[in-house]
mmCIF file of C-alpha atoms and ligand atoms in Angstrom:
data_model
loop_
_atom_site.group_PDB
_atom_site.id
_atom_site.type_symbol
_atom_site.label_atom_id
_atom_site.label_comp_id
_atom_site.label_asym_id
_atom_site.label_seq_id
_atom_site.Cartn_x
_atom_site.Cartn_y
_atom_site.Cartn_z
ATOM 1 C CA MET L 1 49.061 27.122 116.165
ATOM 2 C CA LEU L 2 48.088 28.793 112.513
ATOM 3 C CA ASP L 3 45.387 30.813 114.055
ATOM 4 C CA LYS L 4 48.111 31.630 116.852
ATOM 5 C CA LEU L 5 50.342 33.520 113.763
ATOM 6 C CA THR L 6 46.963 35.012 112.527
ATOM 7 C CA GLN L 7 46.308 36.398 115.623
ATOM 8 C CA ILE L 8 49.675 38.061 116.352
ATOM 9 C CA GLU L 9 50.132 40.154 113.394
ATOM 10 C CA ALA L 10 46.924 41.080 113.231
ATOM 11 C CA VAL L 11 47.557 42.449 117.024
ATOM 12 C CA ALA L 12 51.473 43.594 116.299
ATOM 13 C CA SER L 13 49.598 45.126 113.003
ATOM 14 C CA GLN L 14 47.014 46.624 115.047
ATOM 15 C CA ALA L 15 49.317 48.510 117.581
ATOM 16 C CA LEU L 16 51.758 49.699 115.326
ATOM 17 C CA ALA L 17 48.878 51.785 113.317
ATOM 18 C CA GLN L 18 48.938 53.377 116.793
ATOM 19 C CA VAL L 19 52.704 54.001 116.820
ATOM 20 C CA GLN L 20 53.272 57.915 116.487
ATOM 21 C CA ASP L 21 56.948 58.653 117.578
ATOM 22 C CA GLU L 22 59.973 57.020 117.997
ATOM 23 C CA ALA L 23 59.444 56.054 121.266
ATOM 24 C CA ALA L 24 56.462 54.921 120.918
ATOM 25 C CA LEU L 25 58.421 53.060 117.875
ATOM 26 C CA GLU L 26 60.945 52.079 119.992
ATOM 27 C CA GLN L 27 57.849 49.796 122.606
ATOM 28 C CA TRP L 28 56.630 48.793 119.205
ATOM 29 C CA ARG L 29 59.768 47.147 117.871
ATOM 30 C CA ILE L 30 60.299 45.427 122.125
ATOM 31 C CA ALA L 31 57.127 43.821 122.876
ATOM 32 C CA HIS L 32 56.637 43.320 119.110
ATOM 33 C CA LEU L 33 59.704 41.082 117.654
ATOM 34 C CA GLY L 34 61.732 41.772 120.862
ATOM 35 C CA ARG L 35 62.956 38.102 122.184
ATOM 36 C CA SER L 36 59.670 37.522 124.793
ATOM 37 C CA SER L 37 58.102 39.148 122.018
ATOM 38 C CA PRO L 38 54.744 36.193 121.589
ATOM 39 C CA LEU L 39 56.079 35.998 117.810
ATOM 40 C CA MET L 40 59.549 34.898 119.409
ATOM 41 C CA GLN L 41 58.014 32.429 121.559
ATOM 42 C CA VAL L 42 56.322 30.806 118.755
ATOM 43 C CA PHE L 43 60.122 30.160 117.287
ATOM 44 C CA SER L 44 61.199 28.862 120.465
ATOM 45 C CA SER L 45 58.516 26.837 121.353
ATOM 46 C CA LEU L 46 59.176 24.912 117.939
ATOM 47 C CA GLY L 47 61.085 22.463 119.120
ATOM 48 C CA ALA L 48 58.702 21.058 121.480
ATOM 49 C CA LEU L 49 56.289 20.602 118.196
ATOM 50 C CA PRO L 50 55.226 17.172 116.816
ATOM 51 C CA ARG L 51 57.832 16.943 113.951
ATOM 52 C CA GLU L 52 55.189 17.065 111.308
ATOM 53 C CA LYS L 53 53.474 20.193 111.806
ATOM 54 C CA ARG L 54 57.686 22.165 112.297
ATOM 55 C CA PRO L 55 57.288 22.891 108.912
ATOM 56 C CA ALA L 56 54.487 25.007 108.013
ATOM 57 C CA VAL L 57 54.161 26.736 111.908
ATOM 58 C CA GLY L 58 57.895 27.697 110.850
ATOM 59 C CA GLN L 59 57.392 28.738 107.362
ATOM 60 C CA LYS L 60 54.111 31.012 108.602
ATOM 61 C CA ALA L 61 56.226 32.598 111.504
ATOM 62 C CA ASN L 62 58.451 33.942 109.076
ATOM 63 C CA GLU L 63 56.525 35.848 107.302
ATOM 64 C CA VAL L 64 55.037 37.250 110.476
ATOM 65 C CA LYS L 65 58.068 38.056 111.379
ATOM 66 C CA LYS L 66 59.113 39.227 108.193
ATOM 67 C CA ALA L 67 55.767 41.486 107.146
ATOM 68 C CA LEU L 68 56.033 43.015 110.805
ATOM 69 C CA GLU L 69 59.081 44.150 109.808
ATOM 70 C CA ALA L 70 58.526 45.502 106.282
ATOM 71 C CA ALA L 71 55.509 46.882 108.789
ATOM 72 C CA PHE L 72 58.128 48.632 110.982
ATOM 73 C CA ALA L 73 60.557 49.604 108.205
ATOM 74 C CA ALA L 74 57.782 51.923 106.470
ATOM 75 C CA ARG L 75 56.053 53.219 109.501
ATOM 76 C CA SER L 76 59.777 54.556 111.299
ATOM 77 C CA GLU L 77 60.176 56.250 107.720
ATOM 78 C CA ALA L 78 56.457 57.415 107.981
ATOM 79 C CA LEU L 79 57.060 58.823 111.240
ATOM 80 C CA ARG L 80 60.845 60.665 109.814
ATOM 81 C CA GLN L 81 59.442 61.695 107.128
ATOM 82 C CA ALA L 82 56.599 63.746 109.549
ATOM 83 C CA ALA L 83 58.509 64.798 112.060
ATOM 84 C CA LEU L 84 60.941 66.309 108.967
ATOM 85 C CA GLN L 85 57.669 67.817 107.622
ATOM 86 C CA ARG L 86 56.344 69.085 111.297
ATOM 87 C CA ALA L 87 60.336 70.880 111.634
ATOM 88 C CA LEU L 88 60.544 72.925 107.942
ATOM 89 C CA SER L 89 57.179 74.207 108.400
ATOM 90 C CA GLN L 90 56.942 75.081 112.167
ATOM 91 C CA GLU L 91 61.244 76.055 112.320
ATOM 92 C CA ARG L 92 60.800 78.374 108.883
ATOM 93 C CA LEU L 93 63.796 81.051 108.692
ATOM 94 C CA ASP L 94 62.284 84.406 109.177
ATOM 95 C CA VAL L 95 64.216 85.953 106.461
ATOM 96 C CA THR L 96 62.682 89.277 107.742
ATOM 97 C CA LEU L 97 64.354 89.190 111.313
ATOM 98 C CA PRO L 98 67.647 92.116 111.229
ATOM 99 C CA GLY L 99 70.668 90.473 110.954
ATOM 100 C CA ARG L 100 73.287 90.999 113.802
ATOM 101 C CA PRO L 101 74.812 94.020 113.754
ATOM 102 C CA ILE L 102 78.552 94.080 112.643
ATOM 103 C CA VAL L 103 81.133 96.254 114.419
ATOM 104 C CA ARG L 104 82.698 98.834 112.602
ATOM 105 C CA GLY L 105 86.013 100.010 113.536
ATOM 106 C CA ARG L 106 87.102 103.280 112.800
ATOM 107 C CA LEU L 107 90.664 105.710 112.565
ATOM 108 C CA HIS L 108 91.877 106.526 116.345
ATOM 109 C CA PRO L 109 91.584 110.356 116.599
ATOM 110 C CA ASP L 110 95.322 110.716 116.063
ATOM 111 C CA THR L 111 95.505 109.518 112.810
ATOM 112 C CA GLN L 112 92.126 111.696 111.827
ATOM 113 C CA ILE L 113 94.428 114.472 112.813
ATOM 114 C CA LEU L 114 97.730 113.566 111.206
ATOM 115 C CA ARG L 115 94.801 112.269 107.929
ATOM 116 C CA GLU L 116 93.572 115.935 108.237
ATOM 117 C CA LEU L 117 96.625 118.071 108.892
ATOM 118 C CA TYR L 118 98.289 115.818 106.025
ATOM 119 C CA GLN L 119 95.315 117.264 103.621
ATOM 120 C CA ILE L 120 96.682 120.890 105.142
ATOM 121 C CA PHE L 121 100.115 120.863 104.041
ATOM 122 C CA ARG L 122 99.359 119.020 101.233
ATOM 123 C CA GLU L 123 97.252 122.073 99.997
ATOM 124 C CA MET L 124 100.135 124.163 100.777
ATOM 125 C CA GLY L 125 102.372 122.234 98.654
ATOM 126 C CA PHE L 126 104.382 119.932 101.469
ATOM 127 C CA GLN L 127 104.619 116.017 100.845
ATOM 128 C CA ILE L 128 105.631 113.366 103.702
ATOM 129 C CA TYR L 129 109.652 112.885 104.140
ATOM 130 C CA ARG L 130 110.055 109.424 107.232
ATOM 131 C CA SER L 131 112.159 109.118 109.154
ATOM 132 C CA ARG L 132 113.486 106.188 111.696
ATOM 133 C CA GLU L 133 112.456 106.032 115.617
ATOM 134 C CA VAL L 134 115.200 104.973 116.310
ATOM 135 C CA GLU L 135 118.215 107.851 116.450
ATOM 136 C CA THR L 136 122.244 108.411 117.329
ATOM 137 C CA ASP L 137 122.815 110.963 119.558
ATOM 138 C CA GLU L 138 124.850 112.450 116.341
ATOM 139 C CA TYR L 139 121.338 112.630 114.171
ATOM 140 C CA ASN L 140 119.705 113.504 117.475
ATOM 141 C CA PHE L 141 121.234 116.296 118.877
ATOM 142 C CA GLN L 142 124.698 117.088 118.095
ATOM 143 C CA LEU L 143 124.189 117.873 114.013
ATOM 144 C CA LEU L 144 120.914 119.740 115.660
ATOM 145 C CA ASN L 145 123.441 121.898 117.283
ATOM 146 C CA PHE L 146 123.661 120.296 120.634
ATOM 147 C CA PRO L 147 127.501 119.675 121.397
ATOM 148 C CA VAL L 148 127.404 116.490 123.703
ATOM 149 C CA GLY L 149 126.793 118.406 127.648
ATOM 150 C CA HIS L 150 124.992 121.288 126.103
ATOM 151 C CA PRO L 151 122.465 122.460 128.772
ATOM 152 C CA ALA L 152 119.863 122.769 126.142
ATOM 153 C CA ARG L 153 119.616 118.934 126.032
ATOM 154 C CA ASP L 154 117.901 118.543 129.793
ATOM 155 C CA MET L 155 114.528 120.463 127.803
ATOM 156 C CA GLN L 156 114.553 116.560 126.267
ATOM 157 C CA ASP L 157 115.901 113.991 128.031
ATOM 158 C CA THR L 158 115.538 110.947 127.191
ATOM 159 C CA TYR L 159 115.051 106.910 126.283
ATOM 160 C CA PHE L 160 118.863 105.539 125.632
ATOM 161 C CA LEU L 161 119.305 102.038 124.208
ATOM 162 C CA GLN L 162 122.426 101.329 124.097
ATOM 163 C CA ALA L 163 125.385 103.596 125.134
ATOM 164 C CA GLU L 164 128.122 100.642 125.731
ATOM 165 C CA GLY L 165 130.762 101.190 123.569
ATOM 166 C CA ARG L 166 129.291 103.908 121.039
ATOM 167 C CA GLY L 167 131.719 106.851 123.907
ATOM 168 C CA ASP L 168 128.848 110.230 122.557
ATOM 169 C CA ASN L 169 126.781 108.369 120.125
ATOM 170 C CA PRO L 170 124.679 106.320 122.323
ATOM 171 C CA LEU L 171 121.389 104.624 120.537
ATOM 172 C CA LEU L 172 117.758 106.395 121.750
ATOM 173 C CA LEU L 173 114.197 106.189 121.026
ATOM 174 C CA ARG L 174 114.143 109.553 119.164
ATOM 175 C CA THR L 175 113.002 112.957 121.179
ATOM 176 C CA HIS L 176 111.780 114.980 118.400
ATOM 177 C CA THR L 177 111.257 114.904 114.702
ATOM 178 C CA SER L 178 114.198 117.089 114.226
ATOM 179 C CA PRO L 179 116.742 114.801 113.452
ATOM 180 C CA GLY L 180 114.556 114.215 110.452
ATOM 181 C CA GLN L 181 115.467 117.706 109.091
ATOM 182 C CA ILE L 182 119.192 116.541 108.550
ATOM 183 C CA HIS L 183 117.916 112.720 106.874
ATOM 184 C CA ALA L 184 115.732 114.622 104.160
ATOM 185 C CA MET L 185 117.714 117.497 103.719
ATOM 186 C CA ARG L 186 120.785 115.643 103.098
ATOM 187 C CA GLU L 187 118.758 112.880 100.561
ATOM 188 C CA ILE L 188 117.806 115.671 98.629
ATOM 189 C CA ALA L 189 121.025 117.392 99.314
ATOM 190 C CA ALA L 190 122.835 114.238 97.403
ATOM 191 C CA LEU L 191 120.501 114.964 93.913
ATOM 192 C CA ASP L 192 122.615 118.064 93.397
ATOM 193 C CA PRO L 193 125.166 118.747 95.696
ATOM 194 C CA ASP L 194 126.244 121.724 93.700
ATOM 195 C CA ASN L 195 122.644 122.876 93.252
ATOM 196 C CA PRO L 196 120.572 120.824 96.050
ATOM 197 C CA PRO L 197 116.967 121.781 94.906
ATOM 198 C CA PRO L 198 114.892 123.812 97.849
ATOM 199 C CA VAL L 199 112.954 121.061 100.298
ATOM 200 C CA ARG L 200 109.329 121.205 101.088
ATOM 201 C CA ILE L 201 108.557 118.125 103.815
ATOM 202 C CA ILE L 202 106.303 117.393 107.231
ATOM 203 C CA LEU L 203 108.156 115.205 108.887
ATOM 204 C CA PRO L 204 105.152 112.850 111.347
ATOM 205 C CA GLY L 205 105.801 110.582 113.734
ATOM 206 C CA MET L 206 106.325 108.521 117.432
ATOM 207 C CA VAL L 207 108.689 110.783 119.619
ATOM 208 C CA TYR L 208 110.038 109.898 123.112
ATOM 209 C CA ARG L 209 110.486 111.054 126.745
ATOM 210 C CA TYR L 210 111.444 110.912 129.649
ATOM 211 C CA GLU L 211 108.779 112.745 130.982
ATOM 212 C CA GLN L 212 106.434 113.541 134.444
ATOM 213 C CA VAL L 213 103.232 112.769 132.658
ATOM 214 C CA ASP L 214 100.472 114.364 133.844
ATOM 215 C CA ALA L 215 97.114 116.174 131.480
ATOM 216 C CA ARG L 216 99.256 117.921 128.856
ATOM 217 C CA HIS L 217 102.728 115.336 128.794
ATOM 218 C CA GLU L 218 103.065 111.751 127.784
ATOM 219 C CA THR L 219 106.074 110.163 127.847
ATOM 220 C CA GLN L 220 105.703 109.530 124.336
ATOM 221 C CA PHE L 221 103.384 110.660 121.232
ATOM 222 C CA ASP L 222 103.294 112.590 117.570
ATOM 223 C CA GLN L 223 105.240 115.169 116.306
ATOM 224 C CA LEU L 224 105.084 116.538 113.065
ATOM 225 C CA GLU L 225 107.812 118.722 112.099
ATOM 226 C CA GLY L 226 107.667 120.848 108.820
ATOM 227 C CA LEU L 227 110.293 122.519 106.838
ATOM 228 C CA ALA L 228 110.725 124.617 103.749
ATOM 229 C CA VAL L 229 114.552 125.141 102.793
ATOM 230 C CA GLY L 230 115.275 126.952 100.050
ATOM 231 C CA PRO L 231 116.321 130.943 97.908
ATOM 232 C CA ASN L 232 114.430 133.062 99.859
ATOM 233 C CA ILE L 233 112.520 131.660 102.652
ATOM 234 C CA THR L 234 111.510 134.238 105.400
ATOM 235 C CA PHE L 235 110.648 133.943 108.510
ATOM 236 C CA SER L 236 107.033 135.650 108.012
ATOM 237 C CA ASP L 237 107.032 132.720 105.574
ATOM 238 C CA LEU L 238 106.664 130.614 108.607
ATOM 239 C CA LYS L 239 104.323 132.677 110.319
ATOM 240 C CA GLY L 240 101.954 132.837 107.706
ATOM 241 C CA THR L 241 102.409 129.177 107.091
ATOM 242 C CA LEU L 242 101.905 128.502 110.432
ATOM 243 C CA ALA L 243 98.667 130.717 110.943
ATOM 244 C CA ASP L 244 97.304 129.523 107.697
ATOM 245 C CA MET L 245 97.500 125.676 108.627
ATOM 246 C CA ALA L 246 95.320 127.299 112.147
ATOM 247 C CA ARG L 247 92.917 128.927 110.323
ATOM 248 C CA ARG L 248 92.557 125.780 108.087
ATOM 249 C CA LEU L 249 92.096 123.582 110.608
ATOM 250 C CA PHE L 250 90.344 125.375 113.562
ATOM 251 C CA GLY L 251 88.118 127.881 111.286
ATOM 252 C CA PRO L 252 89.085 131.666 110.299
ATOM 253 C CA ARG L 253 88.401 132.667 112.987
ATOM 254 C CA ALA L 254 91.629 131.192 114.769
ATOM 255 C CA ARG L 255 93.480 132.882 116.781
ATOM 256 C CA THR L 256 97.948 131.841 116.650
ATOM 257 C CA ARG L 257 100.118 133.911 119.050
ATOM 258 C CA PHE L 258 104.310 133.377 118.417
ATOM 259 C CA ARG L 259 106.430 134.306 122.047
ATOM 260 C CA ALA L 260 110.333 134.221 121.710
ATOM 261 C CA SER L 261 112.394 130.992 122.978
ATOM 262 C CA PHE L 262 115.574 128.970 121.975
ATOM 263 C CA PHE L 263 115.905 126.164 120.740
ATOM 264 C CA PRO L 264 119.452 125.468 119.502
ATOM 265 C CA PHE L 265 118.404 124.202 116.323
ATOM 266 C CA THR L 266 116.732 127.675 114.923
ATOM 267 C CA GLU L 267 117.754 131.097 114.873
ATOM 268 C CA PRO L 268 115.796 132.988 115.099
ATOM 269 C CA SER L 269 112.934 130.695 117.618
ATOM 270 C CA ALA L 270 110.168 131.141 118.777
ATOM 271 C CA GLU L 271 106.720 129.054 119.881
ATOM 272 C CA PHE L 272 103.785 129.356 118.712
ATOM 273 C CA ASP L 273 100.195 128.709 121.105
ATOM 274 C CA ILE L 274 96.790 128.759 119.460
ATOM 275 C CA GLN L 275 94.480 130.187 121.328
ATOM 276 C CA CYS L 276 91.944 127.942 122.726
ATOM 277 C CA PHE L 277 88.907 128.166 120.773
ATOM 278 C CA GLN L 278 86.927 125.733 123.581
ATOM 279 C CA CYS L 279 86.932 128.240 125.882
ATOM 280 C CA GLY L 280 88.181 131.764 123.453
ATOM 281 C CA GLY L 281 90.370 132.394 125.144
ATOM 282 C CA LYS L 282 89.019 133.044 128.475
ATOM 283 C CA GLY L 283 90.505 130.037 129.969
ATOM 284 C CA CYS L 284 89.610 126.307 130.605
ATOM 285 C CA ALA L 285 91.080 123.153 132.090
ATOM 286 C CA VAL L 286 91.883 122.088 128.272
ATOM 287 C CA CYS L 287 94.155 125.219 128.233
ATOM 288 C CA GLY L 288 94.790 125.907 130.822
ATOM 289 C CA GLY L 289 95.535 130.048 130.232
ATOM 290 C CA GLY L 290 93.738 130.949 126.947
ATOM 291 C CA TRP L 291 96.515 129.567 124.468
ATOM 292 C CA LEU L 292 97.538 126.169 124.108
ATOM 293 C CA GLU L 293 100.850 125.751 123.421
ATOM 294 C CA ILE L 294 102.114 123.902 119.857
ATOM 295 C CA GLY L 295 105.174 123.626 119.297
ATOM 296 C CA GLY L 296 108.568 125.143 119.291
ATOM 297 C CA SER L 297 109.702 127.456 115.108
ATOM 298 C CA GLY L 298 112.125 129.053 113.823
ATOM 299 C CA MET L 299 114.327 129.598 111.020
ATOM 300 C CA VAL L 300 116.743 127.082 110.712
ATOM 301 C CA HIS L 301 120.415 127.197 112.123
ATOM 302 C CA PRO L 302 123.071 128.325 109.526
ATOM 303 C CA VAL L 303 125.056 125.169 111.298
ATOM 304 C CA VAL L 304 121.894 122.600 110.838
ATOM 305 C CA LEU L 305 121.821 124.036 107.249
ATOM 306 C CA ARG L 306 125.097 123.298 106.530
ATOM 307 C CA ASN L 307 124.777 120.186 109.234
ATOM 308 C CA GLY L 308 122.225 119.261 105.775
ATOM 309 C CA GLY L 309 124.453 119.883 102.902
ATOM 310 C CA TYR L 310 122.920 123.772 102.364
ATOM 311 C CA ASP L 311 125.195 126.350 102.022
ATOM 312 C CA PRO L 312 123.887 128.803 104.271
ATOM 313 C CA ALA L 313 125.469 132.135 102.270
ATOM 314 C CA ARG L 314 122.725 131.174 99.342
ATOM 315 C CA TYR L 315 119.702 129.253 101.078
ATOM 316 C CA THR L 316 118.138 129.783 104.826
ATOM 317 C CA GLY L 317 114.632 128.056 106.123
ATOM 318 C CA PHE L 318 112.425 127.607 108.851
ATOM 319 C CA ALA L 319 111.441 124.605 110.997
ATOM 320 C CA PHE L 320 108.557 123.957 113.165
ATOM 321 C CA GLY L 321 107.452 121.080 115.628
ATOM 322 C CA PHE L 322 104.486 121.388 117.606
ATOM 323 C CA GLY L 323 102.337 117.851 119.469
ATOM 324 C CA VAL L 324 99.233 116.255 117.333
ATOM 325 C CA GLN L 325 97.847 115.111 120.103
ATOM 326 C CA ARG L 326 97.920 118.915 121.558
ATOM 327 C CA ILE L 327 96.444 119.799 118.273
ATOM 328 C CA ALA L 328 93.503 117.221 119.232
ATOM 329 C CA MET L 329 92.205 118.110 121.836
ATOM 330 C CA LEU L 330 92.335 121.838 120.911
ATOM 331 C CA LYS L 331 89.981 120.695 118.092
ATOM 332 C CA TYR L 332 87.594 118.078 119.820
ATOM 333 C CA GLY L 333 88.289 120.091 123.480
ATOM 334 C CA ILE L 334 90.118 116.203 125.160
ATOM 335 C CA PRO L 335 91.521 117.702 128.509
ATOM 336 C CA ASP L 336 93.843 114.983 129.235
ATOM 337 C CA ILE L 337 96.593 113.412 126.902
ATOM 338 C CA ARG L 338 96.916 110.274 129.008
ATOM 339 C CA TYR L 339 93.301 109.257 126.869
ATOM 340 C CA PHE L 340 95.223 108.739 123.320
ATOM 341 C CA TRP L 341 96.648 105.541 124.873
ATOM 342 C CA GLU L 342 94.423 104.382 127.135
ATOM 343 C CA ASN L 343 92.483 102.055 124.769
ATOM 344 C CA ASP L 344 89.774 102.735 126.810
ATOM 345 C CA LEU L 345 86.554 102.105 123.804
ATOM 346 C CA ARG L 346 84.228 104.783 126.058
ATOM 347 C CA PHE L 347 86.897 107.231 124.910
ATOM 348 C CA LEU L 348 87.452 106.162 121.218
ATOM 349 C CA GLU L 349 83.968 105.985 120.649
ATOM 350 C CA GLN L 350 83.376 108.927 120.795
ATOM 351 C CA PHE L 351 85.460 109.891 117.265
HETATM 352 N N1 LIG Z 1 111.702 120.217 118.032
HETATM 353 C C1 LIG Z 1 111.572 121.118 118.799
HETATM 354 C C2 LIG Z 1 110.727 120.083 120.393
HETATM 355 O O1 LIG Z 1 110.319 119.616 119.332
HETATM 356 C C3 LIG Z 1 110.633 121.236 118.373
HETATM 357 C C4 LIG Z 1 110.677 122.808 117.122
HETATM 358 C C5 LIG Z 1 110.910 121.892 115.740
HETATM 359 C C6 LIG Z 1 111.506 123.530 117.131
HETATM 360 C C7 LIG Z 1 111.771 122.747 115.090
HETATM 361 C C8 LIG Z 1 111.958 124.962 116.568
HETATM 362 C C9 LIG Z 1 111.832 123.969 115.237
HETATM 363 O O2 LIG Z 1 110.755 120.699 121.112
#
């Protein structure tokens, strides 16, 4: 029996030396240390041995079992180390591979144009004045000399937010940035009511209209309003400012044109156009007839000056307001205003 145990150990040790991977190791464990292995059979046959032989055989069997278990543990560890070494050398990280590109966002073309306009007007001495998008009828219309029921309101139909209980002064989404003129003049005049300081501001922001949407009209768009009020401001200041803006935006050859028009809050009033620089004024998909209608302008109406706290006997002023997207369309040759808020990346990624 003792010889048999020596042999069992030798066979198992030899087999273990052949084991090269985890699966083979597990098979080895079942074969040589498992319940039906030769070694375990020795244990279960101990009872059948003559009493005096049992201690020696039992002791030897235990020694063999311990030895095999230790050998198993050592082999298992050796295999693990070998696998680790293999992984370290084969799966080595190649740090010279290019990384994954980081997707960089960019500014919306509308924001880009607005910032360019801020810069141009900053150089001309205009400050930015922000004004609310939800307005009252009073500020959006009445104080700008559109009385209740005045037909000039029809050119700016709008969205009413709350009319009930507010009589002739419903809340609405502003149809233009012009109500900001009143807010700004009142705020600046209040600094010194007897001698209101001069005003030179631009008022950018979103406006809303109940429009028939087409390639040149949207129900919401950005406007840039300008307002200058002071003791000696004339219509030539207005023309000079807008012509200069066009040249700074489109280059020294850019041409502007003024056409007599009507707005209740300016007198005289003019619409101003910039010659399409996509087609050089011949007429194309962007402009239609060679000139792109940019916005309205004029000398601030005496009623409006007074509503803002400025005495029309002492002060004059000019104002203008135009669609920011129209400028972007001219500058980048965008044929349709609806692209701006469609959020199509194929459009946005071009800027
Ligand atoms: N608020 C006018 C509009 O939106 C434009 C304008 C602004 C006209 C300032 C004159 C003076 O149509």
